[in-house]
Amino acid sequence: MKGDERVLVARVREELKELEDIVSRAERLMAKARERGDEDYLDGVALNLQSFYTGVERIFESIARDIDTSIPSGPEWHRDLLLQLSTELPGTRPAMIGRSLRNCLDEFRGFRHVVRNVYTFNLIPSRLQELVSVLRPCYQSLVDDVEAFCDFLVQLGEDCSS
């Protein structure tokens, strides 16, 4: 494998570890909010849900930049990036994520937009609970898909160096 691909795979895998911490924090804060009846914890939940998608997008941007050599631009670039990574690029790479994961991640993308554009006291607690309940399965699907993609990159690098 070429040096650039090794670095990319290492960065992506490190980002996945960071995302694991974010998922755990969001779950822990939601549990505290429920146990204590204290909605102040929901601010932390919202921040971690936003951070989750930001980290996912950082992974996607790395792949789009380093493998696809094309990062979307324009007002819909966040959505377009998600679509790009769920699409096979014949002769370049397979789809990085499947459709069901794309749909799950799109919920977090949309929520991040809400968090960035409204006051936290206007967030709906039941929506936060709903997102936290699908966060771990969504994260696990992400890990599965991204690890398979990293394996593809490793194999590609080995094939190119043979």
PDB file of C-alpha atoms in Angstrom:
ATOM      1  CA  MET A   1       0.000   0.000   0.000  1.00  0.00           C
ATOM      2  CA  LYS A   2       1.235   3.472  -0.816  1.00  0.00           C
ATOM      3  CA  GLY A   3       2.030   5.836   2.019  1.00  0.00           C
ATOM      4  CA  ASP A   4      -0.911   8.123   1.269  1.00  0.00           C
ATOM      5  CA  GLU A   5      -3.395   5.254   1.502  1.00  0.00           C
ATOM      6  CA  ARG A   6      -1.867   4.002   4.762  1.00  0.00           C
ATOM      7  CA  VAL A   7      -2.181   7.462   6.251  1.00  0.00           C
ATOM      8  CA  LEU A   8      -5.774   7.772   5.047  1.00  0.00           C
ATOM      9  CA  VAL A   9      -6.757   4.395   6.506  1.00  0.00           C
ATOM     10  CA  ALA A  10      -5.080   5.264   9.824  1.00  0.00           C
ATOM     11  CA  ARG A  11      -6.857   8.642   9.980  1.00  0.00           C
ATOM     12  CA  VAL A  12     -10.222   7.080   9.190  1.00  0.00           C
ATOM     13  CA  ARG A  13      -9.792   4.367  11.814  1.00  0.00           C
ATOM     14  CA  GLU A  14      -8.764   6.943  14.409  1.00  0.00           C
ATOM     15  CA  GLU A  15     -11.862   8.993  13.603  1.00  0.00           C
ATOM     16  CA  LEU A  16     -14.017   5.884  14.139  1.00  0.00           C
ATOM     17  CA  LYS A  17     -12.556   5.551  17.650  1.00  0.00           C
ATOM     18  CA  GLU A  18     -13.426   9.177  18.362  1.00  0.00           C
ATOM     19  CA  LEU A  19     -16.968   8.561  17.141  1.00  0.00           C
ATOM     20  CA  GLU A  20     -17.301   5.635  19.565  1.00  0.00           C
ATOM     21  CA  ASP A  21     -16.598   8.059  22.418  1.00  0.00           C
ATOM     22  CA  ILE A  22     -19.203  10.494  21.094  1.00  0.00           C
ATOM     23  CA  VAL A  23     -21.834   7.747  20.844  1.00  0.00           C
ATOM     24  CA  SER A  24     -21.141   6.648  24.427  1.00  0.00           C
ATOM     25  CA  ARG A  25     -21.321  10.226  25.704  1.00  0.00           C
ATOM     26  CA  ALA A  26     -24.642  10.880  23.967  1.00  0.00           C
ATOM     27  CA  GLU A  27     -26.109   7.682  25.432  1.00  0.00           C
ATOM     28  CA  ARG A  28     -24.800   8.485  28.910  1.00  0.00           C
ATOM     29  CA  LEU A  29     -26.131  12.045  28.845  1.00  0.00           C
ATOM     30  CA  MET A  30     -29.555  10.916  27.611  1.00  0.00           C
ATOM     31  CA  ALA A  31     -29.723   8.361  30.432  1.00  0.00           C
ATOM     32  CA  LYS A  32     -28.882  11.089  32.963  1.00  0.00           C
ATOM     33  CA  ALA A  33     -31.537  13.385  31.497  1.00  0.00           C
ATOM     34  CA  ARG A  34     -34.157  10.638  31.888  1.00  0.00           C
ATOM     35  CA  GLU A  35     -33.016   9.459  35.337  1.00  0.00           C
ATOM     36  CA  ARG A  36     -32.796  12.915  36.849  1.00  0.00           C
ATOM     37  CA  GLY A  37     -35.558  14.606  34.886  1.00  0.00           C
ATOM     38  CA  ASP A  38     -33.046  17.346  34.110  1.00  0.00           C
ATOM     39  CA  GLU A  39     -33.427  18.751  30.610  1.00  0.00           C
ATOM     40  CA  ASP A  40     -30.111  20.605  30.905  1.00  0.00           C
ATOM     41  CA  TYR A  41     -28.418  17.326  29.970  1.00  0.00           C
ATOM     42  CA  LEU A  42     -30.207  17.482  26.627  1.00  0.00           C
ATOM     43  CA  ASP A  43     -27.897  20.295  25.507  1.00  0.00           C
ATOM     44  CA  GLY A  44     -24.991  17.865  25.843  1.00  0.00           C
ATOM     45  CA  VAL A  45     -26.941  15.187  23.993  1.00  0.00           C
ATOM     46  CA  ALA A  46     -27.629  17.593  21.129  1.00  0.00           C
ATOM     47  CA  LEU A  47     -23.987  18.677  20.992  1.00  0.00           C
ATOM     48  CA  ASN A  48     -22.797  15.064  20.822  1.00  0.00           C
ATOM     49  CA  LEU A  49     -25.340  14.149  18.145  1.00  0.00           C
ATOM     50  CA  GLN A  50     -24.107  17.116  16.121  1.00  0.00           C
ATOM     51  CA  SER A  51     -20.492  16.084  16.732  1.00  0.00           C
ATOM     52  CA  PHE A  52     -21.271  12.545  15.593  1.00  0.00           C
ATOM     53  CA  TYR A  53     -22.316  13.661  12.134  1.00  0.00           C
ATOM     54  CA  THR A  54     -19.484  16.188  11.941  1.00  0.00           C
ATOM     55  CA  GLY A  55     -17.013  13.352  12.549  1.00  0.00           C
ATOM     56  CA  VAL A  56     -18.728  11.160   9.956  1.00  0.00           C
ATOM     57  CA  GLU A  57     -18.517  13.985   7.467  1.00  0.00           C
ATOM     58  CA  ARG A  58     -14.809  14.443   8.227  1.00  0.00           C
ATOM     59  CA  ILE A  59     -14.263  10.796   7.215  1.00  0.00           C
ATOM     60  CA  PHE A  60     -16.302  11.296   4.053  1.00  0.00           C
ATOM     61  CA  GLU A  61     -14.422  14.461   3.127  1.00  0.00           C
ATOM     62  CA  SER A  62     -11.109  12.607   3.460  1.00  0.00           C
ATOM     63  CA  ILE A  63     -12.280   9.866   1.107  1.00  0.00           C
ATOM     64  CA  ALA A  64     -13.794  12.347  -1.349  1.00  0.00           C
ATOM     65  CA  ARG A  65     -10.593  14.409  -1.387  1.00  0.00           C
ATOM     66  CA  ASP A  66      -8.016  11.616  -1.399  1.00  0.00           C
ATOM     67  CA  ILE A  67      -9.750   8.862  -3.391  1.00  0.00           C
ATOM     68  CA  ASP A  68     -12.472  10.534  -5.476  1.00  0.00           C
ATOM     69  CA  THR A  69     -10.432  13.751  -5.890  1.00  0.00           C
ATOM     70  CA  SER A  70     -13.726  15.627  -5.790  1.00  0.00           C
ATOM     71  CA  ILE A  71     -15.520  17.246  -2.861  1.00  0.00           C
ATOM     72  CA  PRO A  72     -18.980  18.608  -3.666  1.00  0.00           C
ATOM     73  CA  SER A  73     -19.569  22.332  -3.414  1.00  0.00           C
ATOM     74  CA  GLY A  74     -22.581  24.592  -3.400  1.00  0.00           C
ATOM     75  CA  PRO A  75     -25.453  25.029  -0.970  1.00  0.00           C
ATOM     76  CA  GLU A  76     -26.313  21.303  -0.875  1.00  0.00           C
ATOM     77  CA  TRP A  77     -22.744  20.024  -0.550  1.00  0.00           C
ATOM     78  CA  HIS A  78     -23.383  18.211   2.753  1.00  0.00           C
ATOM     79  CA  ARG A  79     -26.208  16.177   1.219  1.00  0.00           C
ATOM     80  CA  ASP A  80     -24.273  15.687  -2.002  1.00  0.00           C
ATOM     81  CA  LEU A  81     -21.249  14.357  -0.110  1.00  0.00           C
ATOM     82  CA  LEU A  82     -23.433  11.770   1.605  1.00  0.00           C
ATOM     83  CA  LEU A  83     -24.866  10.722  -1.760  1.00  0.00           C
ATOM     84  CA  GLN A  84     -21.407  10.624  -3.344  1.00  0.00           C
ATOM     85  CA  LEU A  85     -20.033   8.227  -0.736  1.00  0.00           C
ATOM     86  CA  SER A  86     -23.042   5.922  -1.100  1.00  0.00           C
ATOM     87  CA  THR A  87     -22.460   5.652  -4.851  1.00  0.00           C
ATOM     88  CA  GLU A  88     -20.011   3.348  -6.592  1.00  0.00           C
ATOM     89  CA  LEU A  89     -17.455   5.063  -8.792  1.00  0.00           C
ATOM     90  CA  PRO A  90     -16.719   2.411 -11.446  1.00  0.00           C
ATOM     91  CA  GLY A  91     -13.006   1.928 -11.929  1.00  0.00           C
ATOM     92  CA  THR A  92     -12.222   3.897  -8.769  1.00  0.00           C
ATOM     93  CA  ARG A  93     -14.017   2.493  -5.733  1.00  0.00           C
ATOM     94  CA  PRO A  94     -17.135   0.684  -4.531  1.00  0.00           C
ATOM     95  CA  ALA A  95     -19.818   2.563  -2.629  1.00  0.00           C
ATOM     96  CA  MET A  96     -18.400   3.306   0.799  1.00  0.00           C
ATOM     97  CA  ILE A  97     -21.751   3.010   2.580  1.00  0.00           C
ATOM     98  CA  GLY A  98     -25.030   1.299   1.805  1.00  0.00           C
ATOM     99  CA  ARG A  99     -28.400   2.925   1.240  1.00  0.00           C
ATOM    100  CA  SER A 100     -29.843   2.097   4.665  1.00  0.00           C
ATOM    101  CA  LEU A 101     -26.813   3.619   6.387  1.00  0.00           C
ATOM    102  CA  ARG A 102     -27.045   6.655   4.116  1.00  0.00           C
ATOM    103  CA  ASN A 103     -30.672   7.117   5.198  1.00  0.00           C
ATOM    104  CA  CYS A 104     -29.749   6.759   8.866  1.00  0.00           C
ATOM    105  CA  LEU A 105     -26.884   9.232   8.564  1.00  0.00           C
ATOM    106  CA  ASP A 106     -29.124  11.656   6.709  1.00  0.00           C
ATOM    107  CA  GLU A 107     -31.251  11.918   9.864  1.00  0.00           C
ATOM    108  CA  PHE A 108     -28.176  13.041  11.790  1.00  0.00           C
ATOM    109  CA  ARG A 109     -27.153  15.415   9.001  1.00  0.00           C
ATOM    110  CA  GLY A 110     -30.568  17.045   9.165  1.00  0.00           C
ATOM    111  CA  PHE A 111     -30.455  17.231  12.937  1.00  0.00           C
ATOM    112  CA  ARG A 112     -27.041  18.877  12.871  1.00  0.00           C
ATOM    113  CA  HIS A 113     -28.542  21.593  10.669  1.00  0.00           C
ATOM    114  CA  VAL A 114     -31.325  22.105  13.219  1.00  0.00           C
ATOM    115  CA  VAL A 115     -28.888  22.290  16.154  1.00  0.00           C
ATOM    116  CA  ARG A 116     -26.800  24.878  14.351  1.00  0.00           C
ATOM    117  CA  ASN A 117     -29.802  27.028  13.537  1.00  0.00           C
ATOM    118  CA  VAL A 118     -32.135  26.988  16.564  1.00  0.00           C
ATOM    119  CA  TYR A 119     -31.773  27.636  20.268  1.00  0.00           C
ATOM    120  CA  THR A 120     -31.208  24.450  22.252  1.00  0.00           C
ATOM    121  CA  PHE A 121     -34.220  25.130  24.472  1.00  0.00           C
ATOM    122  CA  ASN A 122     -36.374  24.739  21.350  1.00  0.00           C
ATOM    123  CA  LEU A 123     -35.169  21.189  20.703  1.00  0.00           C
ATOM    124  CA  ILE A 124     -37.769  18.473  21.185  1.00  0.00           C
ATOM    125  CA  PRO A 125     -36.676  15.963  23.854  1.00  0.00           C
ATOM    126  CA  SER A 126     -38.513  13.069  22.184  1.00  0.00           C
ATOM    127  CA  ARG A 127     -36.601  13.728  18.954  1.00  0.00           C
ATOM    128  CA  LEU A 128     -33.313  13.621  20.848  1.00  0.00           C
ATOM    129  CA  GLN A 129     -34.370  10.317  22.436  1.00  0.00           C
ATOM    130  CA  GLU A 130     -35.332   8.949  19.023  1.00  0.00           C
ATOM    131  CA  LEU A 131     -31.935   9.845  17.561  1.00  0.00           C
ATOM    132  CA  VAL A 132     -30.021   8.450  20.532  1.00  0.00           C
ATOM    133  CA  SER A 133     -31.959   5.184  20.214  1.00  0.00           C
ATOM    134  CA  VAL A 134     -30.723   4.704  16.628  1.00  0.00           C
ATOM    135  CA  LEU A 135     -27.271   6.185  17.203  1.00  0.00           C
ATOM    136  CA  ARG A 136     -25.462   3.004  18.266  1.00  0.00           C
ATOM    137  CA  PRO A 137     -26.908   0.808  15.451  1.00  0.00           C
ATOM    138  CA  CYS A 138     -26.136   3.561  12.942  1.00  0.00           C
ATOM    139  CA  TYR A 139     -22.600   3.848  14.304  1.00  0.00           C
ATOM    140  CA  GLN A 140     -22.091   0.083  14.161  1.00  0.00           C
ATOM    141  CA  SER A 141     -23.245   0.013  10.527  1.00  0.00           C
ATOM    142  CA  LEU A 142     -20.835   2.856   9.836  1.00  0.00           C
ATOM    143  CA  VAL A 143     -17.967   0.913  11.414  1.00  0.00           C
ATOM    144  CA  ASP A 144     -18.838  -2.186   9.383  1.00  0.00           C
ATOM    145  CA  ASP A 145     -19.057  -0.291   6.086  1.00  0.00           C
ATOM    146  CA  VAL A 146     -16.012   1.894   6.703  1.00  0.00           C
ATOM    147  CA  GLU A 147     -13.850  -1.036   7.829  1.00  0.00           C
ATOM    148  CA  ALA A 148     -14.846  -2.952   4.683  1.00  0.00           C
ATOM    149  CA  PHE A 149     -13.896   0.121   2.660  1.00  0.00           C
ATOM    150  CA  CYS A 150     -10.551   0.402   4.471  1.00  0.00           C
ATOM    151  CA  ASP A 151      -9.936  -3.273   3.657  1.00  0.00           C
ATOM    152  CA  PHE A 152     -10.632  -2.410   0.009  1.00  0.00           C
ATOM    153  CA  LEU A 153      -8.048   0.399   0.156  1.00  0.00           C
ATOM    154  CA  VAL A 154      -5.477  -1.884   1.756  1.00  0.00           C
ATOM    155  CA  GLN A 155      -6.080  -4.546  -0.910  1.00  0.00           C
ATOM    156  CA  LEU A 156      -5.928  -1.922  -3.655  1.00  0.00           C
ATOM    157  CA  GLY A 157      -2.592  -0.698  -2.345  1.00  0.00           C
ATOM    158  CA  GLU A 158      -1.222  -4.224  -2.189  1.00  0.00           C
ATOM    159  CA  ASP A 159      -2.387  -4.941  -5.748  1.00  0.00           C
ATOM    160  CA  CYS A 160      -0.756  -1.741  -7.001  1.00  0.00           C
ATOM    161  CA  SER A 161       2.570  -2.540  -5.346  1.00  0.00           C
ATOM    162  CA  SER A 162       2.726  -6.102  -6.725  1.00  0.00           C
TER     163      SER A 162
END
